[in-house]
Amino acid sequence: MDKFIYLDNAATTKTSPTVVEAMLPYFSEYYGNASGIYGIGVKSREAVNRSREIIASTIGARPEEIYFTAGGTESDNWALKAAAEMFCSFRADNTEAGLLHGSNAENSAGLGHSDQKQIKNHLITTKIEHHAILHTCEYLEKAGIEVTYLNVDENGLVRLEELEQAIRPETFLISVMFANNEVGSLQPIREIGEIAKKYGILFHTDAVQAYGQLPIDVEELHIDLMSASAHKLNGPKGVGFLYIRRNLRIRSFMHGGAQERHRRAGTENVPGIVGFGQAAKEAAETMETRAAYETRLRDYLIDRVLKEIPYTRLNGHRTRRLPNNANFSFQFVEGETLLIMLDMEGICGSSGSACTSGSLDPSHVLLALGLPEDIAHGSLRLTLSAETTKEELDITVEKIKQIVERLRVMSPQYEDFRKRLPE
Ligand SMILES: *Cc1c(COP(=O)(O)O)cnc(C)c1O
């Protein structure tokens, strides 16, 4: 493949060569099942536990609070569905018998079948969550859970007053993402955690974009449940974790063997988990310098684009955003066309989230920020990495400039707009 400029690190990242190197022996040498009692099984188990310890230490958690999953999507599904099951009558076998004597009877403690007051059926999230959260919420709504989707302000930030007003006696969970994957906005997680704690409500955060990029301490931030995924921090795809605060009676999600302390059945993805541990370690070690470097480049990119391309806006907060995220809307330009033309120049960007491209609906995140549909359609997300260079950004800005100009010349809306401009 020809040389290309990769600016879609929010969609996924390159697996770091040292991560691949750490993983390799667990394919071909130490391939034992981590449940095995023989040597190579023990090797696998030890490696899994080492990764668990590394990851726990990066977020101020205990190793036994880390549960490995198959990625961010699974962690999000688990957190929401299992929390719902913990507090209300929603469950797969939604019968009285199920409530009283379900196989997870220990986890329905507090449900107190006869004590209806304990049943809680309301959760609060935001309009700008990843689809792994939003579609899970829609599923839960069909099962009778009530969901409040909080608005965000024009910068993509949750308003704390609105959150507090949304709380009801039946609210069992607040789920607010740490950092948004499209516009990079960083939520007031500490304040949200404090509100959740004050009202005795569980707090989950989808930290898939934030973990490895920003310092996170689950104790300081009062986080009860947290999702993360390895492939967003130069680790392998298909492995993630859910942090579950100790003593939380969240039931298992996958039923089967006794892996992950009976809470997540299935033979451990040992190479993936080893790779995740290595990626987490590298991310923690380089976090500060990487964030400073990426922030500098990000600001350079934002300044140039806003200064040199007219009728352009930056989406998301100017400074309170992920170090590597820039998201623009170009008026009179169709985002998909811009992306295709950038691709022909060897530049990889995105129009929003990887999951929404291919659909013609404008991004739900940009609409929640209050952008009109036509402007939301003309958006471009560029997400940098530690390997991104200023030269690459210079080429990118020049190409965007040329393409936007060309597309505008062809746009009837732009022509109308120009005609109405005072001479
Ligand atoms: C990528 C992403 C996910 C999904 O994670 P996968 O590991 O790809 O399933 C969830 N939430 C956010 C915010 C993401 O950016």
Coordinates of C-alpha atoms and ligand atoms in Angstrom, one line a residue:
M1 CA 0.0 0.0 0.0
D2 CA 1.2 3.5 -0.8
K3 CA 2.1 5.9 1.9
F4 CA -0.9 7.4 3.5
I5 CA -1.7 9.9 6.3
Y6 CA -3.7 8.2 9.0
L7 CA -6.0 10.7 10.9
D8 CA -8.7 8.3 12.1
N9 CA -7.2 7.3 15.5
A10 CA -10.6 7.6 17.2
A11 CA -11.9 4.8 15.0
T12 CA -8.9 2.6 15.8
T13 CA -5.2 2.8 16.2
K14 CA -2.2 0.9 14.9
T15 CA -1.2 -1.9 17.1
S16 CA 2.2 -0.9 18.6
P17 CA 5.1 -3.2 17.4
T18 CA 6.1 -3.8 21.1
V19 CA 2.5 -4.8 21.8
V20 CA 2.6 -7.3 18.9
E21 CA 5.9 -8.6 20.2
A22 CA 4.5 -9.1 23.7
M23 CA 1.6 -11.0 22.3
L24 CA 3.4 -13.4 19.9
P25 CA 4.6 -16.0 22.4
Y26 CA 1.1 -16.4 23.7
F27 CA 0.0 -17.7 20.2
S28 CA 2.7 -20.2 19.5
E29 CA 4.6 -21.0 22.7
Y30 CA 2.5 -20.4 25.8
Y31 CA -0.8 -21.3 24.1
G32 CA -2.2 -23.2 27.1
N33 CA -5.7 -22.6 28.4
A34 CA -5.5 -20.3 31.4
S35 CA -7.6 -22.8 33.3
G36 CA -5.1 -25.6 32.8
I37 CA -3.1 -26.8 35.7
Y38 CA -0.1 -27.7 33.6
G39 CA 2.9 -25.5 32.9
I40 CA 1.8 -23.6 29.9
G41 CA -1.7 -23.1 31.3
V42 CA -0.2 -21.6 34.4
K43 CA 2.0 -19.3 32.1
S44 CA -1.2 -18.1 30.5
R45 CA -3.0 -17.5 33.8
E46 CA 0.0 -15.6 35.1
A47 CA 0.1 -13.4 32.0
V48 CA -3.6 -12.6 32.3
N49 CA -3.2 -11.7 35.9
R50 CA -0.2 -9.5 35.2
S51 CA -2.2 -7.6 32.6
R52 CA -5.0 -7.3 35.2
E53 CA -2.6 -5.8 37.7
I54 CA -1.1 -3.4 35.2
I55 CA -4.5 -2.2 34.1
A56 CA -5.9 -1.9 37.7
S57 CA -2.9 0.2 38.7
T58 CA -3.5 2.6 35.8
I59 CA -7.0 3.6 37.1
G60 CA -6.5 3.3 40.9
A61 CA -8.5 0.0 41.0
R62 CA -7.8 -3.4 42.5
P63 CA -7.0 -6.3 40.2
E64 CA -10.1 -8.1 41.2
E65 CA -12.2 -5.2 40.0
I66 CA -11.1 -5.6 36.3
Y67 CA -13.0 -8.0 34.1
F68 CA -11.8 -8.7 30.6
T69 CA -14.3 -8.6 27.8
A70 CA -14.3 -8.7 24.0
G71 CA -14.2 -4.9 23.7
G72 CA -15.9 -1.6 24.5
T73 CA -19.2 -2.6 23.0
E74 CA -19.4 -5.7 25.2
S75 CA -18.4 -3.7 28.3
D76 CA -21.1 -1.1 27.6
N77 CA -23.8 -3.7 27.1
W78 CA -22.8 -5.6 30.2
A79 CA -22.8 -2.5 32.4
L80 CA -26.2 -1.3 31.4
K81 CA -28.0 -4.6 31.0
A82 CA -26.7 -6.1 34.2
A83 CA -27.3 -2.9 36.2
A84 CA -30.9 -2.8 35.0
E85 CA -31.3 -6.4 36.0
M86 CA -29.9 -5.7 39.4
F87 CA -32.5 -3.1 40.2
C88 CA -35.7 -3.9 38.4
S89 CA -37.9 -6.6 37.1
F90 CA -36.3 -6.5 33.7
R91 CA -34.7 -9.9 33.1
A92 CA -34.6 -12.5 30.4
D93 CA -36.9 -14.7 32.4
N94 CA -39.2 -12.0 33.5
T95 CA -41.5 -14.1 35.8
E96 CA -42.2 -14.1 39.4
A97 CA -40.2 -17.3 39.8
G98 CA -37.4 -15.7 37.9
L99 CA -37.4 -12.8 40.3
L100 CA -37.4 -14.9 43.4
H101 CA -35.4 -18.0 42.5
G102 CA -33.4 -17.0 39.4
S103 CA -30.1 -18.6 39.0
N104 CA -28.6 -15.3 40.0
A105 CA -30.7 -15.0 43.1
E106 CA -27.7 -13.7 45.0
N107 CA -27.6 -10.8 42.6
S108 CA -31.2 -9.9 43.0
A109 CA -30.6 -9.2 46.6
G110 CA -32.1 -5.8 47.4
L111 CA -34.8 -6.5 44.9
G112 CA -36.9 -7.8 47.7
H113 CA -39.8 -9.1 45.6
S114 CA -42.3 -8.2 48.3
D115 CA -40.8 -4.8 48.8
Q116 CA -41.8 -3.1 45.6
K117 CA -40.3 0.2 46.7
Q118 CA -36.8 -1.2 46.0
I119 CA -37.5 -1.7 42.3
K120 CA -35.9 1.0 40.2
N121 CA -36.5 1.3 36.5
H122 CA -35.0 4.6 35.4
L123 CA -31.6 5.4 34.0
I124 CA -30.0 8.6 32.8
T125 CA -27.6 8.9 29.9
T126 CA -26.9 11.5 27.2
K127 CA -27.8 12.1 23.6
I128 CA -24.2 12.0 22.5
E129 CA -23.2 8.5 23.7
H130 CA -21.7 5.9 21.4
H131 CA -24.2 3.6 19.8
A132 CA -23.0 0.8 22.1
I133 CA -24.8 2.8 24.8
L134 CA -27.6 4.3 22.8
H135 CA -28.8 1.1 21.2
T136 CA -28.5 -0.8 24.4
C137 CA -30.7 1.9 26.0
E138 CA -33.2 1.5 23.2
Y139 CA -33.3 -2.2 23.9
L140 CA -33.8 -1.6 27.6
E141 CA -36.6 0.8 26.8
K142 CA -38.4 -2.0 25.0
A143 CA -38.1 -4.1 28.1
G144 CA -39.8 -1.4 30.2
I145 CA -36.8 0.6 31.5
E146 CA -37.3 4.4 31.3
V147 CA -34.4 6.3 29.9
T148 CA -33.6 10.1 30.1
Y149 CA -31.3 11.2 27.3
L150 CA -29.6 14.4 28.5
N151 CA -29.0 17.3 26.2
V152 CA -25.6 18.8 25.8
D153 CA -24.7 22.4 25.3
E154 CA -23.2 23.8 22.1
N155 CA -19.8 22.5 23.1
G156 CA -21.0 19.0 23.7
L157 CA -21.0 19.2 27.5
V158 CA -23.6 17.9 29.9
R159 CA -25.2 20.5 32.1
L160 CA -25.0 19.4 35.7
E161 CA -28.3 21.1 36.7
E162 CA -30.1 19.2 34.0
L163 CA -28.6 16.0 35.3
E164 CA -29.7 16.7 38.8
Q165 CA -33.2 17.6 37.7
A166 CA -33.5 14.3 35.8
I167 CA -32.9 12.2 38.9
R168 CA -35.9 10.4 40.3
P169 CA -36.3 8.1 43.2
E170 CA -36.4 5.2 40.7
T171 CA -33.1 6.2 39.0
F172 CA -30.6 3.3 39.4
L173 CA -27.9 4.3 36.9
I174 CA -26.2 7.4 35.4
S175 CA -24.1 6.5 32.3
V176 CA -22.2 9.4 30.8
M177 CA -19.2 9.0 28.5
F178 CA -15.8 10.3 29.7
A179 CA -14.8 11.7 26.3
N180 CA -16.9 11.9 23.1
N181 CA -15.6 9.9 20.2
E182 CA -16.8 12.4 17.5
V183 CA -16.2 15.9 18.9
G184 CA -13.8 15.0 21.7
S185 CA -15.6 16.9 24.5
L186 CA -14.6 15.9 28.0
Q187 CA -17.5 15.6 30.4
P188 CA -17.4 16.9 34.0
I189 CA -16.9 13.3 35.3
R190 CA -15.8 14.2 38.8
E191 CA -18.9 16.3 39.4
I192 CA -21.2 13.7 37.8
G193 CA -19.6 11.1 40.1
E194 CA -20.2 13.3 43.1
I195 CA -23.9 13.8 42.1
A196 CA -24.3 10.0 41.6
K197 CA -22.7 9.3 45.0
K198 CA -24.9 12.0 46.8
Y199 CA -28.1 10.3 45.5
G200 CA -26.8 6.8 45.9
I201 CA -27.0 6.0 42.2
L202 CA -24.6 3.8 40.3
F203 CA -22.3 5.6 37.9
H204 CA -21.0 4.1 34.7
T205 CA -18.7 5.8 32.2
D206 CA -17.8 4.7 28.7
A207 CA -14.2 5.7 28.9
V208 CA -13.2 4.0 25.6
Q209 CA -11.9 7.2 24.1
A210 CA -10.4 8.5 27.4
Y211 CA -8.6 5.5 28.8
G212 CA -4.9 5.7 27.9
Q213 CA -5.2 9.3 26.9
L214 CA -6.2 11.0 30.1
P215 CA -5.4 10.2 33.8
I216 CA -8.4 8.4 35.4
D217 CA -8.8 7.4 39.1
V218 CA -12.0 5.5 39.7
E219 CA -11.9 6.3 43.4
E220 CA -11.4 10.0 43.1
L221 CA -14.0 10.2 40.4
H222 CA -16.5 8.0 42.2
I223 CA -16.9 5.7 39.2
D224 CA -18.7 2.4 39.8
L225 CA -18.5 0.9 36.4
M226 CA -16.2 1.8 33.5
S227 CA -15.7 0.5 30.0
A228 CA -12.4 0.5 28.0
S229 CA -11.1 -1.1 24.8
A230 CA -7.6 -2.0 23.8
H231 CA -7.7 -1.0 20.1
K232 CA -8.1 2.6 20.9
L233 CA -4.8 2.8 22.7
N234 CA -2.5 0.9 20.3
G235 CA -3.6 -2.5 21.6
P236 CA -5.2 -5.3 19.7
K237 CA -8.9 -5.3 18.5
G238 CA -11.4 -7.5 20.2
V239 CA -10.4 -7.1 23.9
G240 CA -11.6 -4.6 26.5
F241 CA -12.4 -4.5 30.1
L242 CA -15.2 -3.5 32.4
Y243 CA -14.2 -2.1 35.8
I244 CA -16.8 -3.2 38.4
R245 CA -16.5 -1.7 41.8
R246 CA -15.9 -4.3 44.5
N247 CA -19.1 -5.5 46.3
L248 CA -21.3 -4.5 43.4
R249 CA -23.6 -7.4 42.7
I250 CA -23.5 -7.1 38.9
R251 CA -24.4 -10.5 37.5
S252 CA -22.5 -12.3 34.8
F253 CA -23.1 -11.4 31.2
M254 CA -21.8 -14.5 29.4
H255 CA -22.9 -17.8 30.8
G256 CA -20.6 -20.7 30.7
G257 CA -17.4 -21.5 32.5
A258 CA -16.0 -20.1 35.6
Q259 CA -13.6 -17.6 34.0
E260 CA -13.2 -14.0 35.3
R261 CA -14.4 -15.0 38.8
H262 CA -17.6 -16.5 37.4
R263 CA -18.7 -13.2 35.8
R264 CA -17.5 -13.5 32.2
A265 CA -17.5 -17.0 30.9
G266 CA -15.3 -18.0 27.9
T267 CA -11.7 -19.1 27.4
E268 CA -9.6 -16.0 28.1
N269 CA -8.2 -14.2 25.0
V270 CA -4.7 -14.6 26.4
P271 CA -2.7 -12.9 23.6
G272 CA -5.3 -10.1 23.4
I273 CA -5.2 -9.6 27.2
V274 CA -1.4 -9.6 27.2
G275 CA -1.4 -7.1 24.4
F276 CA -3.9 -4.9 26.3
G277 CA -1.7 -5.0 29.4
Q278 CA 1.4 -3.9 27.3
A279 CA -0.6 -1.2 25.6
A280 CA -1.9 0.1 28.9
K281 CA 1.6 0.2 30.3
E282 CA 3.0 2.1 27.3
A283 CA 0.0 4.5 27.3
A284 CA 0.5 5.2 31.0
E285 CA 4.3 5.8 30.6
T286 CA 3.9 8.1 27.6
M287 CA 0.6 9.8 28.5
E288 CA 2.0 13.2 29.6
T289 CA 4.4 13.8 26.8
R290 CA 2.1 12.3 24.2
A291 CA -0.8 14.5 25.3
A292 CA 1.4 17.6 25.2
Y293 CA 2.6 16.8 21.7
E294 CA -0.8 15.9 20.3
T295 CA -2.4 19.0 21.9
R296 CA 0.2 21.2 20.2
L297 CA -0.4 19.6 16.8
R298 CA -4.1 19.6 17.3
D299 CA -4.2 23.3 18.0
Y300 CA -1.9 24.0 15.1
L301 CA -4.3 22.1 12.8
I302 CA -7.4 23.8 14.3
D303 CA -5.8 27.3 13.9
R304 CA -4.8 26.8 10.3
V305 CA -8.1 25.3 9.2
L306 CA -10.2 28.0 10.9
K307 CA -7.9 30.8 9.6
E308 CA -7.4 29.6 6.1
I309 CA -10.7 28.1 5.1
P310 CA -13.7 30.5 5.3
Y311 CA -17.2 29.4 6.5
T312 CA -15.8 26.7 8.7
R313 CA -16.6 25.9 12.3
L314 CA -14.9 23.8 15.0
N315 CA -17.2 21.3 16.6
G316 CA -16.8 20.6 20.3
H317 CA -15.1 22.7 22.9
R318 CA -12.1 24.7 21.9
T319 CA -9.8 23.4 24.7
R320 CA -11.8 21.0 26.8
R321 CA -11.4 18.2 24.3
L322 CA -9.3 15.1 23.7
P323 CA -5.7 16.0 22.9
N324 CA -5.9 14.3 19.5
N325 CA -9.4 15.4 18.3
A326 CA -10.4 18.0 15.8
N327 CA -13.8 18.1 14.2
F328 CA -14.8 20.7 11.6
S329 CA -17.9 21.6 9.6
F330 CA -17.4 23.2 6.2
Q331 CA -20.5 25.1 5.0
F332 CA -21.7 24.2 1.5
V333 CA -19.7 21.0 1.5
E334 CA -20.9 17.4 1.6
G335 CA -18.8 15.5 4.2
E336 CA -18.9 12.2 2.5
T337 CA -17.6 13.7 -0.8
L338 CA -14.9 15.5 1.1
L339 CA -13.8 12.2 2.7
I340 CA -13.7 10.3 -0.6
M341 CA -11.6 13.0 -2.2
L342 CA -9.3 13.1 0.8
D343 CA -9.0 9.3 0.5
M344 CA -7.9 9.7 -3.1
E345 CA -5.1 11.9 -1.8
G346 CA -4.1 9.2 0.7
I347 CA -5.6 11.0 3.7
C348 CA -7.8 8.9 6.1
G349 CA -10.3 10.9 8.1
S350 CA -13.9 10.3 9.2
S351 CA -17.2 12.1 9.0
G352 CA -18.1 11.2 12.5
S353 CA -18.0 7.8 14.1
A354 CA -17.0 4.8 12.1
C355 CA -20.3 3.2 12.9
T356 CA -22.4 5.9 11.3
S357 CA -20.5 6.3 8.1
G358 CA -22.2 4.5 5.3
S359 CA -25.5 5.8 6.6
L360 CA -26.7 9.1 5.2
D361 CA -28.1 10.4 8.5
P362 CA -26.2 13.3 9.9
S363 CA -24.3 12.5 13.1
H364 CA -26.6 12.3 16.2
V365 CA -23.8 14.0 18.2
L366 CA -23.6 17.0 15.9
L367 CA -27.4 17.4 15.9
A368 CA -27.3 17.3 19.7
L369 CA -24.8 20.1 19.6
G370 CA -27.5 22.1 17.8
L371 CA -26.0 22.1 14.3
P372 CA -28.5 22.4 11.5
E373 CA -28.6 19.2 9.3
D374 CA -26.9 20.7 6.3
I375 CA -23.9 21.9 8.3
A376 CA -23.8 18.6 10.3
H377 CA -23.5 16.9 6.9
G378 CA -20.4 18.8 6.0
S379 CA -18.3 17.6 8.9
L380 CA -14.9 16.1 9.1
R381 CA -13.2 14.4 12.1
L382 CA -9.4 14.2 12.2
T383 CA -7.9 12.4 15.1
L384 CA -4.1 12.4 15.5
S385 CA -1.6 9.9 17.1
A386 CA 1.8 10.2 18.6
E387 CA 3.2 9.4 15.2
T388 CA 1.4 12.2 13.4
T389 CA 3.8 14.9 12.2
K390 CA 3.4 18.6 11.4
E391 CA 4.3 17.9 7.8
E392 CA 1.4 15.5 7.5
L393 CA -0.9 18.1 8.9
D394 CA 0.5 20.7 6.5
I395 CA -0.3 18.4 3.5
T396 CA -3.7 17.7 5.0
V397 CA -4.6 21.3 5.4
E398 CA -3.5 22.2 1.8
K399 CA -5.6 19.3 0.4
I400 CA -8.7 20.2 2.5
K401 CA -8.4 23.8 1.3
Q402 CA -8.2 22.7 -2.4
I403 CA -11.0 20.2 -2.1
V404 CA -13.4 22.4 -0.1
E405 CA -12.8 25.2 -2.7
R406 CA -13.5 22.8 -5.6
L407 CA -16.7 21.4 -3.9
R408 CA -18.0 24.9 -3.1
V409 CA -17.6 26.1 -6.7
M410 CA -19.9 23.2 -7.7
S411 CA -22.4 23.9 -5.0
P412 CA -25.6 25.8 -6.0
Q413 CA -26.1 26.8 -2.4
Y414 CA -22.7 28.4 -2.3
E415 CA -23.5 30.3 -5.5
D416 CA -26.8 31.6 -4.1
F417 CA -24.9 32.6 -0.9
R418 CA -22.2 34.4 -2.9
K419 CA -24.8 36.3 -4.9
R420 CA -26.4 37.6 -1.7
L421 CA -23.1 38.8 -0.3
P422 CA -22.7 42.6 -0.4
E423 CA -20.1 43.7 -2.9
Ligands
LIG1 C1 -14.8 2.6 19.9 C2 -15.8 3.0 20.9 C3 -16.7 2.0 21.5 C4 -16.7 0.6 21.0 O1 -15.5 -0.1 21.4 P1 -15.2 -1.5 20.6 O2 -14.0 -2.1 21.3 O3 -14.8 -1.1 19.2 O4 -16.4 -2.4 20.7 C5 -17.5 2.4 22.5 N1 -17.5 3.6 23.0 C6 -16.7 4.6 22.5 C7 -16.8 6.0 23.0 C8 -15.9 4.3 21.4 O5 -15.1 5.2 20.9

